XYZ file of C-alpha atoms in Angstrom:
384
model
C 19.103 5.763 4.052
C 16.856 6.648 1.257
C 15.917 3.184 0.747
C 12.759 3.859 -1.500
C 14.941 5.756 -3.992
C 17.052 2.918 -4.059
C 15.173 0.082 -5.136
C 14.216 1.955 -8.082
C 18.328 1.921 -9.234
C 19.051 -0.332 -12.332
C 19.183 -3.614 -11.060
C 16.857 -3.472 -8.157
C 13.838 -3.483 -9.701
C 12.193 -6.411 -7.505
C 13.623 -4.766 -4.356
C 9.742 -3.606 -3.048
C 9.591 -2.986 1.042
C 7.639 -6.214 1.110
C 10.802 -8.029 0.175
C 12.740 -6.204 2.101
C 10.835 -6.588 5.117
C 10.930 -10.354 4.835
C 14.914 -10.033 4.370
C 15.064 -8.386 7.532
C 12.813 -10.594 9.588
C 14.712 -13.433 8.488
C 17.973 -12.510 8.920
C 16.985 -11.479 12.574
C 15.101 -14.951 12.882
C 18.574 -16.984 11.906
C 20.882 -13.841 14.226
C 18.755 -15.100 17.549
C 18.022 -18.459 16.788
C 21.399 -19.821 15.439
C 24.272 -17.195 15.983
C 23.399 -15.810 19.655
C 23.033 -19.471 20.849
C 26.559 -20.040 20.207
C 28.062 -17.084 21.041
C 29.216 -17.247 24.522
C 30.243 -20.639 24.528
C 32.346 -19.594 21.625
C 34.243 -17.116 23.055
C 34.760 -19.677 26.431
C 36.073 -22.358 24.307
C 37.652 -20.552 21.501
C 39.246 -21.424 18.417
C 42.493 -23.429 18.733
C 45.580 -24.371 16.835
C 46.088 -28.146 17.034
C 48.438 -30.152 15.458
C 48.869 -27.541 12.565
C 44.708 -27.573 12.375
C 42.268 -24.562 13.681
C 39.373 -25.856 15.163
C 36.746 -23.353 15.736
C 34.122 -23.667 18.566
C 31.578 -26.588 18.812
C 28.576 -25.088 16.656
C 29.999 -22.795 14.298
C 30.392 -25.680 11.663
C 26.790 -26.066 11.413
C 25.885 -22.355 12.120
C 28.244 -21.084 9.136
C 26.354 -24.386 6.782
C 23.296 -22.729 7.481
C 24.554 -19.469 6.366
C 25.748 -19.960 3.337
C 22.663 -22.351 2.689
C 20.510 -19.557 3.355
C 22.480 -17.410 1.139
C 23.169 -14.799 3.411
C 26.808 -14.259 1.925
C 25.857 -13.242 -1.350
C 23.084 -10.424 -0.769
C 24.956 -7.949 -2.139
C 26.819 -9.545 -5.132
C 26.333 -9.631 -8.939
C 24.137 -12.487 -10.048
C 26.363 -13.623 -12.596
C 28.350 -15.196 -9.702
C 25.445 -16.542 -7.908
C 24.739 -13.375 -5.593
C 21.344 -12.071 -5.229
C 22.017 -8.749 -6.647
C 20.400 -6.728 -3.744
C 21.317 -3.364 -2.726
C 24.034 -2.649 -0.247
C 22.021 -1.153 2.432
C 20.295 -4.152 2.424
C 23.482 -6.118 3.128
C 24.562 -3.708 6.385
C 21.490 -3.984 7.954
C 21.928 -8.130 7.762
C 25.496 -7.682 8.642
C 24.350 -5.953 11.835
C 22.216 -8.188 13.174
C 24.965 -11.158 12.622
C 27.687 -9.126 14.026
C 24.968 -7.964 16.839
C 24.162 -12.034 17.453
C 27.619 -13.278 17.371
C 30.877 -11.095 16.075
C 33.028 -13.786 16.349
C 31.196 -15.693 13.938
C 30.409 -12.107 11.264
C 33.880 -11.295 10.798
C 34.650 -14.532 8.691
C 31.612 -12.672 6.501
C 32.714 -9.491 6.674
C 36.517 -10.308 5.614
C 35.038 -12.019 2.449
C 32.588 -9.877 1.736
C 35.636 -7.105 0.956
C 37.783 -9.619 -0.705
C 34.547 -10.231 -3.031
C 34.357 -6.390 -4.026
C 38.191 -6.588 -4.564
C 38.251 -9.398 -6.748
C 35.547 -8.294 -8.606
C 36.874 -4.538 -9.538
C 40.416 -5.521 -10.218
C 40.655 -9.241 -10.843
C 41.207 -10.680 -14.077
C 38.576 -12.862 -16.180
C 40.588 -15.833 -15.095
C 40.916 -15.036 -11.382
C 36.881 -13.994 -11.295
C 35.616 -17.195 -12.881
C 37.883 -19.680 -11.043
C 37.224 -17.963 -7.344
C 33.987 -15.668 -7.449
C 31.231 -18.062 -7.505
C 32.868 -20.316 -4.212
C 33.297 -16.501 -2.513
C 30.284 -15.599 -3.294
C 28.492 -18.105 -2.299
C 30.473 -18.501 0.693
C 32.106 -21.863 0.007
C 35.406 -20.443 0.065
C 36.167 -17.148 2.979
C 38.651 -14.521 1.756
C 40.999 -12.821 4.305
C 43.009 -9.366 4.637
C 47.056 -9.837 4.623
C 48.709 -6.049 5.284
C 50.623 -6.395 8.444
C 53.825 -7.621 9.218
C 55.651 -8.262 12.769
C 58.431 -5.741 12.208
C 56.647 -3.253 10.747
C 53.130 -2.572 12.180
C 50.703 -0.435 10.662
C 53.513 1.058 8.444
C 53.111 -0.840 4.838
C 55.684 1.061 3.291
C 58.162 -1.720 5.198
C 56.744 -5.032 4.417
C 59.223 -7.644 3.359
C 57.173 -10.509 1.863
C 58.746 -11.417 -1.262
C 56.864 -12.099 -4.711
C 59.115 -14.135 -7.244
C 57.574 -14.531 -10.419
C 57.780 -17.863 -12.101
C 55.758 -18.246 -15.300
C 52.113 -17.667 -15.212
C 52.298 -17.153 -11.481
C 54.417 -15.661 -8.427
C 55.939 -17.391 -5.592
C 55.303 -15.953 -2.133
C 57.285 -16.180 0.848
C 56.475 -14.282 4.248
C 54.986 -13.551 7.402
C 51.658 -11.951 7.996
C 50.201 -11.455 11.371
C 46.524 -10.276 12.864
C 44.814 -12.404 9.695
C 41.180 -12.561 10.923
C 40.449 -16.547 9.949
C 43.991 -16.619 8.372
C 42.808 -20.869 8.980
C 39.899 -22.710 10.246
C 37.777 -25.445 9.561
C 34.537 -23.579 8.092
C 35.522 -23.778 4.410
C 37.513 -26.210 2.119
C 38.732 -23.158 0.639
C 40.710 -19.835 2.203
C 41.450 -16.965 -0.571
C 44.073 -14.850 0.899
C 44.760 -11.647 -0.540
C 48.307 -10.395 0.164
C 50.805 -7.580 0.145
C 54.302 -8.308 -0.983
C 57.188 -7.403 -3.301
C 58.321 -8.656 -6.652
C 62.286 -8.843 -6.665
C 62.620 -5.560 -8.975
C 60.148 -3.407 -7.132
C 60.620 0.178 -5.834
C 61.366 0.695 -2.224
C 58.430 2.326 -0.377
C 54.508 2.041 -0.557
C 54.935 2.786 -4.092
C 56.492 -0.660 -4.978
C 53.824 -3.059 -3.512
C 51.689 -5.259 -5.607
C 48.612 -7.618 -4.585
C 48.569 -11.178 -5.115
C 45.670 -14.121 -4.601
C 47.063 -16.886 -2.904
C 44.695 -19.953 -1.988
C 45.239 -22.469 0.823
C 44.220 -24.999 -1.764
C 45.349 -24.889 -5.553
C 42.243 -25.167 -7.910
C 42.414 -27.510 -10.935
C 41.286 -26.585 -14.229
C 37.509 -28.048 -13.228
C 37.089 -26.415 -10.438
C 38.228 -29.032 -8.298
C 40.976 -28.518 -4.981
C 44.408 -29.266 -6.044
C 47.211 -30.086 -3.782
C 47.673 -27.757 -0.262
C 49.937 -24.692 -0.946
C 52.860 -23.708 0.602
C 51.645 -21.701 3.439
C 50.109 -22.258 6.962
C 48.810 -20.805 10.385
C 51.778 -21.028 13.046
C 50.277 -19.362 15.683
C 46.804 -18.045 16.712
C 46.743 -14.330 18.638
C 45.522 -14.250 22.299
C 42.766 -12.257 22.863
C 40.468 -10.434 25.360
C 36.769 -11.408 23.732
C 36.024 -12.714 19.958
C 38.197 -15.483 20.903
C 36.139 -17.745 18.362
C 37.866 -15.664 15.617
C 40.964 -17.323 15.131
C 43.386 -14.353 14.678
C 46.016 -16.313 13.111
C 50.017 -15.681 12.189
C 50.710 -16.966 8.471
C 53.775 -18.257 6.985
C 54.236 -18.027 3.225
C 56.691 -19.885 1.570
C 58.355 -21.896 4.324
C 59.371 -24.351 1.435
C 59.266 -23.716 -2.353
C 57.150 -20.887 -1.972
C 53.622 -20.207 -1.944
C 51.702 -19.786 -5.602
C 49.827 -16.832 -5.985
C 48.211 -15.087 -9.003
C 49.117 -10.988 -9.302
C 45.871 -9.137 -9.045
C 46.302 -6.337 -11.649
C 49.289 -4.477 -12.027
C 52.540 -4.588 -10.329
C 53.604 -1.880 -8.039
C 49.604 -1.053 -7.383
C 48.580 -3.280 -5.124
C 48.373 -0.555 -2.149
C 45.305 1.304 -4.912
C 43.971 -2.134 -5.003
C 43.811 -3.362 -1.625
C 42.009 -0.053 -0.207
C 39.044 -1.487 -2.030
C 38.986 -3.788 0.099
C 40.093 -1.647 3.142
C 37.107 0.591 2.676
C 34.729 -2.178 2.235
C 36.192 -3.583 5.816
C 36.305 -0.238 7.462
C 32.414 0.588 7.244
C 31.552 -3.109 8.229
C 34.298 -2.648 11.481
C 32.044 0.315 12.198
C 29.105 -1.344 11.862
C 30.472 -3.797 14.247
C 31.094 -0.814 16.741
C 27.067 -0.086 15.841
C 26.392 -3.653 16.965
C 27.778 -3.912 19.958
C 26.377 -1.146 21.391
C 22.792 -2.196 20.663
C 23.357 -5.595 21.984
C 25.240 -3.561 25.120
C 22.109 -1.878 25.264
C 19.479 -4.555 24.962
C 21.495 -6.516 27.771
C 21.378 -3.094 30.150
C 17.857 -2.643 29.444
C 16.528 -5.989 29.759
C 18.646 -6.052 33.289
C 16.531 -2.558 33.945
C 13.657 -3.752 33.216
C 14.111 -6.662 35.719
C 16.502 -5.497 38.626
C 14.305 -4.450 42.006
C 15.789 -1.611 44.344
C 14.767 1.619 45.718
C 11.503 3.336 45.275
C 9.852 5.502 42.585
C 10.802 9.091 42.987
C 7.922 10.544 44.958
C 6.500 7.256 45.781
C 5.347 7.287 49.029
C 5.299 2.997 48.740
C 7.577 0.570 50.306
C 7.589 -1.413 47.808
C 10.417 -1.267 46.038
C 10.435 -0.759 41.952
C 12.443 -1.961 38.442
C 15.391 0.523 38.466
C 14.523 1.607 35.193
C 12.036 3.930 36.796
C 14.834 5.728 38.225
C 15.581 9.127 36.299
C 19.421 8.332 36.300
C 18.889 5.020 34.965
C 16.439 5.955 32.311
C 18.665 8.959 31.230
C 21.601 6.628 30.487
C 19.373 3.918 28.858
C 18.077 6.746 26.512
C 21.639 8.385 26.271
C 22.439 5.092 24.832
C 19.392 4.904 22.656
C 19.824 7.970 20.696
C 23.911 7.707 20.269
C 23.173 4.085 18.662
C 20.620 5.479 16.214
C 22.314 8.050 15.129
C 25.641 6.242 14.595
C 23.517 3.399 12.583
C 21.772 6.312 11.150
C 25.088 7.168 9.294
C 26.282 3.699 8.535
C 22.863 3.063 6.693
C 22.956 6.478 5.386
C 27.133 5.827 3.756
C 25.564 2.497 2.462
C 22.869 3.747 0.210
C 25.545 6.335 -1.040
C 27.247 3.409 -2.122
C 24.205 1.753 -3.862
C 24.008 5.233 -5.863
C 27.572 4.917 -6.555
C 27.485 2.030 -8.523
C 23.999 1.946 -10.008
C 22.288 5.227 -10.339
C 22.268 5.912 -14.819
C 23.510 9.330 -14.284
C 27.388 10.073 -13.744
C 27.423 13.037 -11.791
C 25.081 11.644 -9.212
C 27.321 8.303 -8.862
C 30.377 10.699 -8.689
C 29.259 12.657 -6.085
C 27.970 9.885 -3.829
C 31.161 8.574 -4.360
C 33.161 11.594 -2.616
C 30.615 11.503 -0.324
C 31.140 7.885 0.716
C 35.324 8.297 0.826
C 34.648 11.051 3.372
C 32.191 9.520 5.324
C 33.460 5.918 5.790
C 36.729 6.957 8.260
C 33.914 8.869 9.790
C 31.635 5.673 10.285
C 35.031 3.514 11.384
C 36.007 5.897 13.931
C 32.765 7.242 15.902
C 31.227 3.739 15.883
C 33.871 2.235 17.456
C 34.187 5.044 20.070
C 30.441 4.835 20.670
């Protein structure tokens, strides 16, 4: 990933491989320790809807406390807002080892961590310091709000309506597939949402992005009253079923308040920040997976008795990893997962030189490189 060159980008200057070492160790220390613990029973009990509450599965609570505590939502973020300023590479390989422990638990993360880069490249000064340090921090998750039930992946039909009232819109809709759309992790959820103001264009073209919070924040920083919006339904699913997938409804009564996020009319430009952001860390889930598929078949190699060796002229049996067939597949395995977390790694220290390297060109071409490479990373991680 060309991690040396990195650390010596403006603003990494205390990046050495010593500290980046000890990064890594942790992060692996807290993925087995606290996540992987939790992650089975979490997917048997899963998250439920109760009395117009999500409850997520018995640990997560404390797991996601010591996340945050340990600051492992901010690594990549600007300092000003209480991040820790590192460099993105950094970030993926921590993100991989959560979603590798427990990916019910990393996509809260990973859905904030996108709203973060949103907010921060096209909020406003008022929207940044009123939300950014909670986000950052990890106080407050962010989610993803595209989809609607009548019109699937096709944005250009969304319905949700944005009526502007003063300093602020008010939002009424339905949303569905919101990764931790509600749950009891944070006092906080930042939504970020697709929908129409009254005088907008038909089309893709006449979208705009607004931030609407499940709690209004007063003027000091404190939660306000509840807004007008709320989980009606949580999606079934086969595995990550301590994700609550949830249904959202916007505006059932006077209308939810939320805060335009740039222009009008742009909030498709806007959102693919964000989209971008999520679509390398969904195929650095696809990276995860395998290698904890692979750690699971190998460690059940290593320990599973039957046959003999190939040209073993023993009875006594043998580990069916000393089979060729077996070994071939482990190693098949092997070298597909390196070389699809090869490219992840590689598409995340393009990034890094995106935004920090002094000279223009070189952050302009890393830049085309990265919007080629990240449907690339999405697509053949998953697949793997």
């Amino acid at each position: 990933a060309g991690m040396s060159d990195i650390c010596k980008l403006d603003g990494n200057g205390d990046t050495t491989a010593e500290l980046v070492n000890m990064i890594l160790e942790q992060a692996g220390k807290f993925s087995s320790e606290v996540l992987e613990p939790i992650n089975r029973s979490g997917d048997i009990q899963g998250s439920v809807l109760k009395n117009g509450v999500v409850i997520t599965p018995d640990g997560y609570k404390d797991a996601y406390k010591k996340f945050i505590d340990g600051g492992w939502n901010g690594v990549p973020f600007d300092e000003k807002y209480g991040g820790q300023n590192l460099p993105w590479v950094i970030a993926t390989a921590v993100s991989e080892m959560v979603q590798s422990a427990n990916l019910a638990f990393g996509l809260c993360p990973l859905l904030t961590q996108g709203a973060i880069e949103l907010l921060t490249t096209h909020g406003n000064k008022e929207l940044k310091a009123t939300y950014l340090n909670k986000m950052v921090s990890g106080e407050w998750n962010g989610t993803m709000n595209l989809t609607e039930p009548h019109a699937g992946s096709d944005l250009s039909g969304i319905h949700t309506k944005a009526r502007k009232e003063g300093q602020f819109y008010r939002i009424s809709g339905t949303k569905i597939y919101i990764t931790y759309g509600d749950h009891d992790l944070t006092d906080n959820i930042i939504h970020m949402v697709l929908a129409r103001t009254s005088d907008a264009p038909s089309g893709i073209h006449g979208i705009s992005l607004f931030l609407v919070p499940k709690f209004l924040v007063n003027k000091d920083g404190s939660l306000g009253q509840r807004n007008d919006l709320r989980a009606v339904s949580l999606e079934h699913k086969m595995g990550i079923k301590a994700s609550p997938t949830a249904v959202m409804s916007y505006g059932d009564n006077e209308g939810a308040i939320g805060y335009l996020i740039g222009n009008e009319n742009q909030g498709i430009q806007y959102m693919f920040t964000m989209m971008n952001n999520a679509r390398l860390a969904i195929g650095l889930s696809g990276v995860a997976i395998a290698e904890r598929a692979y750690q699971k078949a190998r460690g059940f190699a290593i320990e599973r008795i039957q046959g003999r060796s190939v040209g073993s002229k023993s009875s006594t049996q043998t580990t069916i990893i000393d089979h060729p067939d077996v070994k071939r597949m482990l190693l098949s395995m092997k070298c597909q997962i390196e070389a699809t977390r090869s490219l992840a790694y590689y598409v995340a220290g393009k990034i890094d030189i995106s935004k920090k390297h002094s000279n223009s060109d070189v952050r302009n071409k890393a830049q085309i490189i990265v919007d080629l490479l990240i449907p690339v990373v999405k697509a053949w991680s998953s697949d793997t």
